[in-house]
Short mmCIF file of N, CA, C and O in Angstrom, two decimals:
data_model
loop_
_atom_site.label_atom_id
_atom_site.label_comp_id
_atom_site.label_asym_id
_atom_site.label_seq_id
_atom_site.Cartn_x
_atom_site.Cartn_y
_atom_site.Cartn_z
N ASN A 479 -180.14 -18.20 -31.91
CA ASN A 479 -178.82 -18.48 -31.34
C ASN A 479 -177.76 -17.54 -31.89
O ASN A 479 -176.77 -17.28 -31.26
N ASN A 480 -177.99 -17.03 -33.08
CA ASN A 480 -177.05 -16.10 -33.69
C ASN A 480 -176.88 -14.84 -32.86
O ASN A 480 -175.79 -14.31 -32.73
N GLY A 481 -177.98 -14.33 -32.29
CA GLY A 481 -177.91 -13.15 -31.44
C GLY A 481 -177.07 -13.40 -30.21
O GLY A 481 -176.35 -12.52 -29.73
N GLU A 482 -177.15 -14.60 -29.67
CA GLU A 482 -176.36 -14.97 -28.50
C GLU A 482 -174.87 -15.00 -28.84
O GLU A 482 -174.04 -14.55 -28.06
N ASP A 483 -174.53 -15.51 -30.05
CA ASP A 483 -173.14 -15.55 -30.48
C ASP A 483 -172.57 -14.14 -30.61
O ASP A 483 -171.45 -13.87 -30.21
N THR A 484 -173.36 -13.23 -31.18
CA THR A 484 -172.94 -11.84 -31.34
C THR A 484 -172.71 -11.20 -29.98
O THR A 484 -171.73 -10.49 -29.77
N LYS A 485 -173.60 -11.46 -29.04
CA LYS A 485 -173.46 -10.92 -27.68
C LYS A 485 -172.17 -11.43 -27.04
O LYS A 485 -171.44 -10.67 -26.41
N ASP A 486 -171.86 -12.72 -27.24
CA ASP A 486 -170.63 -13.31 -26.70
C ASP A 486 -169.40 -12.66 -27.35
O ASP A 486 -168.40 -12.40 -26.68
N ASP A 487 -169.48 -12.38 -28.66
CA ASP A 487 -168.36 -11.75 -29.35
C ASP A 487 -168.07 -10.37 -28.77
O ASP A 487 -166.92 -10.00 -28.56
N PHE A 488 -169.14 -9.60 -28.48
CA PHE A 488 -168.94 -8.28 -27.90
C PHE A 488 -168.38 -8.38 -26.49
O PHE A 488 -167.58 -7.54 -26.08
N CYS A 489 -168.78 -9.41 -25.74
CA CYS A 489 -168.21 -9.62 -24.40
C CYS A 489 -166.72 -9.90 -24.52
O CYS A 489 -165.92 -9.39 -23.73
N ASP A 490 -166.34 -10.72 -25.52
CA ASP A 490 -164.93 -11.01 -25.74
C ASP A 490 -164.16 -9.73 -26.11
O ASP A 490 -163.04 -9.52 -25.64
N LEU A 491 -164.77 -8.87 -26.92
CA LEU A 491 -164.13 -7.61 -27.28
C LEU A 491 -163.98 -6.72 -26.06
O LEU A 491 -162.94 -6.06 -25.90
N ASP A 492 -164.98 -6.70 -25.20
CA ASP A 492 -164.89 -5.89 -23.97
C ASP A 492 -163.74 -6.37 -23.10
O ASP A 492 -163.01 -5.56 -22.51
N ILE A 493 -163.55 -7.67 -23.01
CA ILE A 493 -162.44 -8.23 -22.24
C ILE A 493 -161.11 -7.78 -22.85
O ILE A 493 -160.20 -7.35 -22.13
N ALA A 494 -161.02 -7.84 -24.17
CA ALA A 494 -159.79 -7.41 -24.85
C ALA A 494 -159.53 -5.93 -24.64
O ALA A 494 -158.38 -5.51 -24.48
N VAL A 495 -160.59 -5.11 -24.61
CA VAL A 495 -160.44 -3.68 -24.33
C VAL A 495 -159.95 -3.48 -22.90
O VAL A 495 -159.01 -2.71 -22.65
N ASP A 496 -160.57 -4.19 -21.96
CA ASP A 496 -160.17 -4.08 -20.55
C ASP A 496 -158.71 -4.49 -20.34
O ASP A 496 -158.01 -3.91 -19.50
N GLU A 497 -158.26 -5.46 -21.12
CA GLU A 497 -156.87 -5.94 -21.00
C GLU A 497 -155.88 -5.06 -21.76
O GLU A 497 -154.68 -5.28 -21.67
N GLY A 498 -156.38 -4.08 -22.50
CA GLY A 498 -155.50 -3.18 -23.24
C GLY A 498 -154.99 -3.75 -24.54
O GLY A 498 -154.05 -3.21 -25.13
N ILE A 499 -155.61 -4.81 -25.03
CA ILE A 499 -155.18 -5.42 -26.29
C ILE A 499 -155.71 -4.64 -27.48
O ILE A 499 -155.02 -4.44 -28.46
N ILE A 500 -156.97 -4.23 -27.36
CA ILE A 500 -157.58 -3.42 -28.41
C ILE A 500 -158.20 -2.17 -27.80
O ILE A 500 -158.40 -2.09 -26.60
N LYS A 501 -158.47 -1.19 -28.68
CA LYS A 501 -159.11 0.06 -28.26
C LYS A 501 -160.46 0.14 -28.92
O LYS A 501 -160.62 -0.26 -30.08
N ASN A 502 -161.42 0.66 -28.19
CA ASN A 502 -162.74 0.91 -28.74
C ASN A 502 -162.75 2.33 -29.26
O ASN A 502 -162.60 3.28 -28.51
N CYS A 503 -162.92 2.47 -30.57
CA CYS A 503 -162.93 3.78 -31.22
C CYS A 503 -164.33 4.03 -31.76
O CYS A 503 -164.59 3.86 -32.95
N GLY A 504 -165.26 4.37 -30.89
CA GLY A 504 -166.65 4.56 -31.31
C GLY A 504 -167.29 3.23 -31.65
O GLY A 504 -167.38 2.34 -30.81
N SER A 505 -167.67 3.07 -32.91
CA SER A 505 -168.28 1.82 -33.34
C SER A 505 -167.26 0.86 -33.94
O SER A 505 -167.61 -0.20 -34.44
N LYS A 506 -165.99 1.22 -33.88
CA LYS A 506 -164.92 0.39 -34.44
C LYS A 506 -163.94 0.00 -33.35
O LYS A 506 -163.86 0.63 -32.30
N TYR A 507 -163.18 -1.03 -33.65
CA TYR A 507 -162.14 -1.48 -32.73
C TYR A 507 -160.81 -1.47 -33.47
O TYR A 507 -160.76 -1.70 -34.68
N ALA A 508 -159.74 -1.20 -32.74
CA ALA A 508 -158.40 -1.20 -33.33
C ALA A 508 -157.43 -1.80 -32.33
O ALA A 508 -157.63 -1.71 -31.11
N PHE A 509 -156.39 -2.43 -32.84
CA PHE A 509 -155.38 -2.96 -31.94
C PHE A 509 -154.69 -1.81 -31.22
O PHE A 509 -154.46 -0.75 -31.79
N ALA A 510 -154.37 -2.02 -29.96
CA ALA A 510 -153.76 -0.98 -29.14
C ALA A 510 -152.32 -0.71 -29.56
O ALA A 510 -151.80 0.37 -29.30
N HIS A 511 -151.67 -1.65 -30.22
CA HIS A 511 -150.28 -1.49 -30.62
C HIS A 511 -150.01 -2.31 -31.88
O HIS A 511 -150.60 -3.37 -32.07
N ASP A 512 -149.13 -1.81 -32.73
CA ASP A 512 -148.79 -2.52 -33.96
C ASP A 512 -148.28 -3.94 -33.71
O ASP A 512 -148.58 -4.86 -34.47
N GLN A 513 -147.51 -4.11 -32.63
CA GLN A 513 -146.95 -5.43 -32.34
C GLN A 513 -148.05 -6.44 -32.01
O GLN A 513 -147.93 -7.62 -32.35
N ILE A 514 -149.11 -5.99 -31.38
CA ILE A 514 -150.24 -6.87 -31.08
C ILE A 514 -150.93 -7.26 -32.39
O ILE A 514 -151.28 -8.43 -32.60
N GLN A 515 -151.08 -6.30 -33.28
CA GLN A 515 -151.68 -6.59 -34.58
C GLN A 515 -150.84 -7.61 -35.35
O GLN A 515 -151.37 -8.55 -35.92
N HIS A 516 -149.53 -7.42 -35.35
CA HIS A 516 -148.64 -8.36 -36.05
C HIS A 516 -148.73 -9.76 -35.45
O HIS A 516 -148.78 -10.75 -36.18
N ALA A 517 -148.75 -9.83 -34.13
CA ALA A 517 -148.85 -11.14 -33.46
C ALA A 517 -150.16 -11.82 -33.82
O ALA A 517 -150.18 -13.03 -34.12
N ALA A 518 -151.25 -11.07 -33.82
CA ALA A 518 -152.56 -11.64 -34.18
C ALA A 518 -152.56 -12.10 -35.63
O ALA A 518 -153.08 -13.17 -35.96
N TYR A 519 -151.95 -11.32 -36.51
CA TYR A 519 -151.88 -11.68 -37.93
C TYR A 519 -151.15 -13.00 -38.13
O TYR A 519 -151.58 -13.86 -38.89
N PHE A 520 -150.05 -13.17 -37.41
CA PHE A 520 -149.26 -14.38 -37.60
C PHE A 520 -149.87 -15.60 -36.93
O PHE A 520 -149.39 -16.71 -37.12
N LEU A 521 -150.96 -15.42 -36.19
CA LEU A 521 -151.72 -16.55 -35.68
C LEU A 521 -152.59 -17.17 -36.78
O LEU A 521 -153.01 -18.31 -36.67
N ILE A 522 -152.85 -16.41 -37.83
CA ILE A 522 -153.61 -16.92 -38.97
C ILE A 522 -152.67 -17.82 -39.78
O ILE A 522 -151.58 -17.38 -40.17
N PRO A 523 -153.05 -19.07 -40.03
CA PRO A 523 -152.19 -19.94 -40.82
C PRO A 523 -151.84 -19.29 -42.16
O PRO A 523 -152.71 -18.68 -42.80
N GLN A 524 -150.59 -19.41 -42.56
CA GLN A 524 -150.12 -18.73 -43.77
C GLN A 524 -150.95 -19.12 -45.00
O GLN A 524 -151.22 -18.30 -45.86
N CYS A 525 -151.40 -20.38 -45.03
CA CYS A 525 -152.20 -20.82 -46.17
C CYS A 525 -153.56 -20.10 -46.24
O CYS A 525 -154.18 -20.05 -47.29
N GLU A 526 -154.01 -19.53 -45.14
CA GLU A 526 -155.28 -18.80 -45.11
C GLU A 526 -155.10 -17.29 -45.30
O GLU A 526 -156.05 -16.59 -45.65
N GLN A 527 -153.91 -16.77 -45.07
CA GLN A 527 -153.68 -15.33 -45.14
C GLN A 527 -154.00 -14.78 -46.53
O GLN A 527 -154.65 -13.74 -46.65
N THR A 528 -153.59 -15.50 -47.57
CA THR A 528 -153.84 -15.05 -48.94
C THR A 528 -155.34 -14.94 -49.21
O THR A 528 -155.80 -13.94 -49.76
N LEU A 529 -156.09 -15.93 -48.78
CA LEU A 529 -157.54 -15.91 -48.96
C LEU A 529 -158.16 -14.74 -48.21
O LEU A 529 -159.03 -14.04 -48.74
N TRP A 530 -157.73 -14.52 -46.98
CA TRP A 530 -158.27 -13.42 -46.19
C TRP A 530 -158.02 -12.08 -46.88
O TRP A 530 -158.90 -11.24 -46.97
N HIS A 531 -156.79 -11.88 -47.37
CA HIS A 531 -156.47 -10.63 -48.05
C HIS A 531 -157.38 -10.42 -49.26
O HIS A 531 -157.92 -9.33 -49.46
N PHE A 532 -157.53 -11.47 -50.05
CA PHE A 532 -158.36 -11.36 -51.24
C PHE A 532 -159.81 -11.06 -50.88
O PHE A 532 -160.45 -10.18 -51.46
N GLN A 533 -160.35 -11.76 -49.89
CA GLN A 533 -161.73 -11.54 -49.47
C GLN A 533 -161.93 -10.13 -48.91
O GLN A 533 -162.94 -9.47 -49.21
N ILE A 534 -160.98 -9.66 -48.13
CA ILE A 534 -161.06 -8.29 -47.59
C ILE A 534 -161.06 -7.28 -48.73
O ILE A 534 -161.87 -6.36 -48.76
N GLY A 535 -160.15 -7.45 -49.67
CA GLY A 535 -160.07 -6.54 -50.82
C GLY A 535 -161.35 -6.53 -51.62
O GLY A 535 -161.85 -5.46 -52.01
N MET A 536 -161.91 -7.72 -51.88
CA MET A 536 -163.15 -7.79 -52.65
C MET A 536 -164.32 -7.18 -51.90
O MET A 536 -165.13 -6.47 -52.49
N GLN A 537 -164.41 -7.41 -50.59
CA GLN A 537 -165.49 -6.82 -49.81
C GLN A 537 -165.38 -5.30 -49.80
O GLN A 537 -166.39 -4.60 -49.93
N MET A 538 -164.18 -4.79 -49.65
CA MET A 538 -163.99 -3.34 -49.66
C MET A 538 -164.36 -2.77 -51.03
O MET A 538 -165.03 -1.74 -51.11
N LEU A 539 -163.94 -3.44 -52.08
CA LEU A 539 -164.23 -2.98 -53.44
C LEU A 539 -165.73 -2.94 -53.71
O LEU A 539 -166.25 -1.96 -54.24
N ARG A 540 -166.41 -3.99 -53.33
CA ARG A 540 -167.85 -4.09 -53.59
C ARG A 540 -168.67 -3.16 -52.68
O ARG A 540 -169.77 -2.77 -53.05
N ALA A 541 -168.13 -2.80 -51.54
CA ALA A 541 -168.89 -2.01 -50.57
C ALA A 541 -168.86 -0.52 -50.85
O ALA A 541 -169.67 0.23 -50.29
N CYS A 542 -167.95 -0.06 -51.69
CA CYS A 542 -167.86 1.39 -51.87
C CYS A 542 -168.16 1.81 -53.29
O CYS A 542 -167.96 1.06 -54.24
N LYS A 543 -168.64 3.03 -53.40
CA LYS A 543 -168.92 3.63 -54.70
C LYS A 543 -167.60 4.11 -55.31
O LYS A 543 -166.60 4.23 -54.62
N ASN A 544 -167.65 4.40 -56.59
CA ASN A 544 -166.43 4.78 -57.31
C ASN A 544 -165.70 5.95 -56.68
O ASN A 544 -164.48 5.92 -56.52
N GLU A 545 -166.45 7.00 -56.27
CA GLU A 545 -165.80 8.17 -55.68
C GLU A 545 -165.21 7.84 -54.31
O GLU A 545 -164.20 8.41 -53.91
N GLU A 546 -165.83 6.90 -53.59
CA GLU A 546 -165.29 6.47 -52.29
C GLU A 546 -164.05 5.60 -52.50
O GLU A 546 -163.13 5.63 -51.69
N LEU A 547 -164.05 4.83 -53.57
CA LEU A 547 -162.93 3.93 -53.85
C LEU A 547 -161.63 4.70 -54.00
O LEU A 547 -160.59 4.24 -53.54
N ASN A 548 -161.69 5.86 -54.59
CA ASN A 548 -160.47 6.64 -54.78
C ASN A 548 -159.78 6.97 -53.46
O ASN A 548 -158.56 7.04 -53.39
N LYS A 549 -160.55 7.14 -52.39
CA LYS A 549 -159.99 7.46 -51.08
C LYS A 549 -159.24 6.28 -50.47
O LYS A 549 -158.29 6.47 -49.72
N ILE A 550 -159.70 5.06 -50.78
CA ILE A 550 -159.09 3.86 -50.17
C ILE A 550 -158.48 2.95 -51.24
O ILE A 550 -158.23 1.77 -50.99
N LEU A 551 -158.22 3.51 -52.41
CA LEU A 551 -157.73 2.72 -53.55
C LEU A 551 -156.49 1.92 -53.22
O LEU A 551 -156.41 0.72 -53.52
N PHE A 552 -155.50 2.54 -52.58
CA PHE A 552 -154.26 1.83 -52.29
C PHE A 552 -154.50 0.65 -51.35
O PHE A 552 -153.92 -0.43 -51.54
N VAL A 553 -155.34 0.82 -50.36
CA VAL A 553 -155.63 -0.26 -49.41
C VAL A 553 -156.31 -1.42 -50.13
O VAL A 553 -155.92 -2.59 -49.96
N VAL A 554 -157.31 -1.11 -50.94
CA VAL A 554 -158.04 -2.15 -51.67
C VAL A 554 -157.11 -2.90 -52.61
O VAL A 554 -157.08 -4.14 -52.62
N VAL A 555 -156.34 -2.17 -53.39
CA VAL A 555 -155.45 -2.80 -54.37
C VAL A 555 -154.37 -3.62 -53.66
O VAL A 555 -154.04 -4.73 -54.10
N ASP A 556 -153.84 -3.11 -52.57
CA ASP A 556 -152.84 -3.88 -51.83
C ASP A 556 -153.42 -5.20 -51.32
O ASP A 556 -152.77 -6.25 -51.40
N GLN A 557 -154.64 -5.17 -50.81
CA GLN A 557 -155.29 -6.40 -50.33
C GLN A 557 -155.50 -7.37 -51.49
O GLN A 557 -155.20 -8.57 -51.38
N LEU A 558 -156.01 -6.88 -52.60
CA LEU A 558 -156.24 -7.74 -53.76
C LEU A 558 -154.94 -8.32 -54.29
O LEU A 558 -154.87 -9.51 -54.64
N ASN A 559 -153.89 -7.51 -54.34
CA ASN A 559 -152.61 -8.00 -54.83
C ASN A 559 -152.04 -9.10 -53.94
O ASN A 559 -151.41 -10.04 -54.43
N ARG A 560 -152.27 -8.99 -52.65
CA ARG A 560 -151.77 -10.01 -51.73
C ARG A 560 -152.52 -11.33 -51.88
O ARG A 560 -152.05 -12.37 -51.45
N GLY A 561 -153.71 -11.27 -52.51
CA GLY A 561 -154.48 -12.48 -52.73
C GLY A 561 -154.67 -12.84 -54.19
O GLY A 561 -155.43 -13.74 -54.52
N LYS A 562 -153.96 -12.16 -55.08
CA LYS A 562 -154.23 -12.32 -56.51
C LYS A 562 -153.91 -13.71 -57.05
O LYS A 562 -154.44 -14.10 -58.09
N ILE A 563 -153.10 -14.46 -56.36
CA ILE A 563 -152.78 -15.81 -56.81
C ILE A 563 -154.04 -16.68 -56.87
O ILE A 563 -154.11 -17.67 -57.60
N LEU A 564 -155.07 -16.29 -56.12
CA LEU A 564 -156.32 -17.05 -56.08
C LEU A 564 -157.26 -16.72 -57.22
O LEU A 564 -158.26 -17.40 -57.42
N ILE A 565 -156.96 -15.66 -57.98
CA ILE A 565 -157.86 -15.24 -59.06
C ILE A 565 -157.71 -16.18 -60.24
O ILE A 565 -156.62 -16.35 -60.78
N LYS A 566 -158.83 -16.78 -60.63
CA LYS A 566 -158.83 -17.73 -61.75
C LYS A 566 -159.57 -17.19 -62.96
O LYS A 566 -159.25 -17.53 -64.09
N GLU A 567 -160.58 -16.37 -62.72
CA GLU A 567 -161.41 -15.86 -63.81
C GLU A 567 -160.73 -14.69 -64.52
O GLU A 567 -160.22 -13.77 -63.87
N ALA A 568 -160.77 -14.72 -65.84
CA ALA A 568 -160.15 -13.66 -66.64
C ALA A 568 -160.76 -12.29 -66.33
O ALA A 568 -160.04 -11.29 -66.25
N LYS A 569 -162.07 -12.25 -66.12
CA LYS A 569 -162.75 -10.98 -65.83
C LYS A 569 -162.20 -10.35 -64.55
O LYS A 569 -161.95 -9.14 -64.50
N GLN A 570 -161.99 -11.16 -63.52
CA GLN A 570 -161.45 -10.64 -62.26
C GLN A 570 -160.00 -10.23 -62.43
O GLN A 570 -159.57 -9.23 -61.85
N LYS A 571 -159.23 -10.98 -63.21
CA LYS A 571 -157.83 -10.62 -63.45
C LYS A 571 -157.75 -9.27 -64.13
O LYS A 571 -156.92 -8.43 -63.78
N ILE A 572 -158.63 -9.04 -65.09
CA ILE A 572 -158.66 -7.75 -65.80
C ILE A 572 -159.06 -6.63 -64.84
O ILE A 572 -158.45 -5.55 -64.85
N GLU A 573 -160.06 -6.90 -63.99
CA GLU A 573 -160.52 -5.89 -63.03
C GLU A 573 -159.38 -5.49 -62.08
O GLU A 573 -159.15 -4.30 -61.84
N VAL A 574 -158.64 -6.47 -61.58
CA VAL A 574 -157.53 -6.18 -60.66
C VAL A 574 -156.41 -5.46 -61.40
O VAL A 574 -155.80 -4.53 -60.87
N ALA A 575 -156.15 -5.85 -62.65
CA ALA A 575 -155.13 -5.17 -63.45
C ALA A 575 -155.50 -3.70 -63.67
O ALA A 575 -154.64 -2.80 -63.57
N MET A 576 -156.77 -3.44 -63.95
CA MET A 576 -157.22 -2.06 -64.15
C MET A 576 -157.12 -1.25 -62.86
O MET A 576 -156.75 -0.08 -62.88
N LEU A 577 -157.43 -1.90 -61.73
CA LEU A 577 -157.29 -1.21 -60.43
C LEU A 577 -155.82 -0.89 -60.15
O LEU A 577 -155.50 0.16 -59.62
N ASN A 578 -154.91 -1.80 -60.51
CA ASN A 578 -153.49 -1.54 -60.34
C ASN A 578 -153.04 -0.37 -61.22
O ASN A 578 -152.25 0.46 -60.77
N CYS A 579 -153.55 -0.30 -62.44
CA CYS A 579 -153.23 0.85 -63.31
C CYS A 579 -153.72 2.15 -62.69
O CYS A 579 -153.00 3.15 -62.68
N ARG A 580 -154.93 2.11 -62.18
CA ARG A 580 -155.50 3.29 -61.54
C ARG A 580 -154.68 3.70 -60.32
O ARG A 580 -154.37 4.89 -60.13
N ALA A 581 -154.29 2.71 -59.50
CA ALA A 581 -153.47 3.00 -58.32
C ALA A 581 -152.09 3.52 -58.75
O ALA A 581 -151.54 4.43 -58.12
N GLY A 582 -151.55 2.95 -59.81
CA GLY A 582 -150.25 3.40 -60.31
C GLY A 582 -150.29 4.85 -60.77
O GLY A 582 -149.39 5.64 -60.47
N GLU A 583 -151.34 5.20 -61.49
CA GLU A 583 -151.49 6.58 -61.95
C GLU A 583 -151.69 7.54 -60.79
O GLU A 583 -151.14 8.64 -60.77
N LYS A 584 -152.47 7.11 -59.80
CA LYS A 584 -152.70 7.96 -58.62
C LYS A 584 -151.40 8.16 -57.86
O LYS A 584 -151.08 9.28 -57.42
N ALA A 585 -150.64 7.09 -57.69
CA ALA A 585 -149.35 7.19 -56.98
C ALA A 585 -148.39 8.10 -57.75
O ALA A 585 -147.71 8.94 -57.16
N LYS A 586 -148.35 7.94 -59.07
CA LYS A 586 -147.45 8.76 -59.90
C LYS A 586 -147.82 10.23 -59.80
O LYS A 586 -146.95 11.09 -59.64
N SER A 587 -149.13 10.53 -59.84
CA SER A 587 -149.55 11.93 -59.77
C SER A 587 -149.30 12.54 -58.39
O SER A 587 -149.27 13.76 -58.25
N SER A 588 -149.11 11.69 -57.38
CA SER A 588 -148.80 12.16 -56.03
C SER A 588 -147.29 12.19 -55.76
O SER A 588 -146.86 12.46 -54.64
N GLY A 589 -146.52 11.86 -56.77
CA GLY A 589 -145.07 11.88 -56.62
C GLY A 589 -144.51 10.64 -55.94
O GLY A 589 -143.34 10.61 -55.57
N MET A 590 -145.32 9.62 -55.80
CA MET A 590 -144.87 8.36 -55.17
C MET A 590 -144.44 7.41 -56.29
O MET A 590 -145.13 6.44 -56.61
N PHE A 591 -143.28 7.68 -56.87
CA PHE A 591 -142.86 6.99 -58.08
C PHE A 591 -142.52 5.52 -57.86
O PHE A 591 -142.81 4.68 -58.71
N HIS A 592 -141.92 5.20 -56.73
CA HIS A 592 -141.61 3.79 -56.45
C HIS A 592 -142.90 2.98 -56.33
O HIS A 592 -143.02 1.90 -56.91
N ALA A 593 -143.87 3.49 -55.57
CA ALA A 593 -145.15 2.82 -55.42
C ALA A 593 -145.85 2.71 -56.77
O ALA A 593 -146.43 1.66 -57.10
N ALA A 594 -145.78 3.78 -57.57
CA ALA A 594 -146.41 3.75 -58.89
C ALA A 594 -145.83 2.63 -59.74
O ALA A 594 -146.57 1.89 -60.38
N ALA A 595 -144.51 2.49 -59.71
CA ALA A 595 -143.86 1.43 -60.49
C ALA A 595 -144.33 0.05 -60.04
O ALA A 595 -144.58 -0.83 -60.86
N LEU A 596 -144.47 -0.13 -58.74
CA LEU A 596 -144.91 -1.43 -58.22
C LEU A 596 -146.34 -1.75 -58.68
O LEU A 596 -146.62 -2.88 -59.10
N TYR A 597 -147.23 -0.78 -58.60
CA TYR A 597 -148.61 -1.01 -59.05
C TYR A 597 -148.65 -1.28 -60.55
O TYR A 597 -149.37 -2.16 -61.00
N LEU A 598 -147.88 -0.53 -61.31
CA LEU A 598 -147.91 -0.69 -62.76
C LEU A 598 -147.26 -2.00 -63.21
O LEU A 598 -147.57 -2.50 -64.29
N GLU A 599 -146.38 -2.56 -62.39
CA GLU A 599 -145.78 -3.87 -62.70
C GLU A 599 -146.77 -5.00 -62.46
O GLU A 599 -146.66 -6.05 -63.10
N GLU A 600 -147.70 -4.81 -61.55
CA GLU A 600 -148.67 -5.86 -61.25
C GLU A 600 -149.52 -6.07 -62.47
O GLU A 600 -150.04 -6.99 -62.83
#
């Protein structure tokens, strides 16, 4: 039955593409416009948004190797920071703090001093 659900999901995506809501970019999909993305985001209950951000950040972090992480470091750290209130374990808090330091140093070396300060404050 799982295969049938996946097939239905792709049919739903095809409908959204036909309606101009999303674009098919090869094997990926993207919202056709920022306003559509914002509207979809605000359909997620606010109490769930924090969890989603944290889960997305953790999945991205775990899915990439160290050299790949540097390319998407700001995205990963931003996602984790948006969900950091959910972190209870000291080990995870330290890991996120170290990632913020790394992002802060990267931002500083790129001349993005305001962003660097924000990461280093986290």
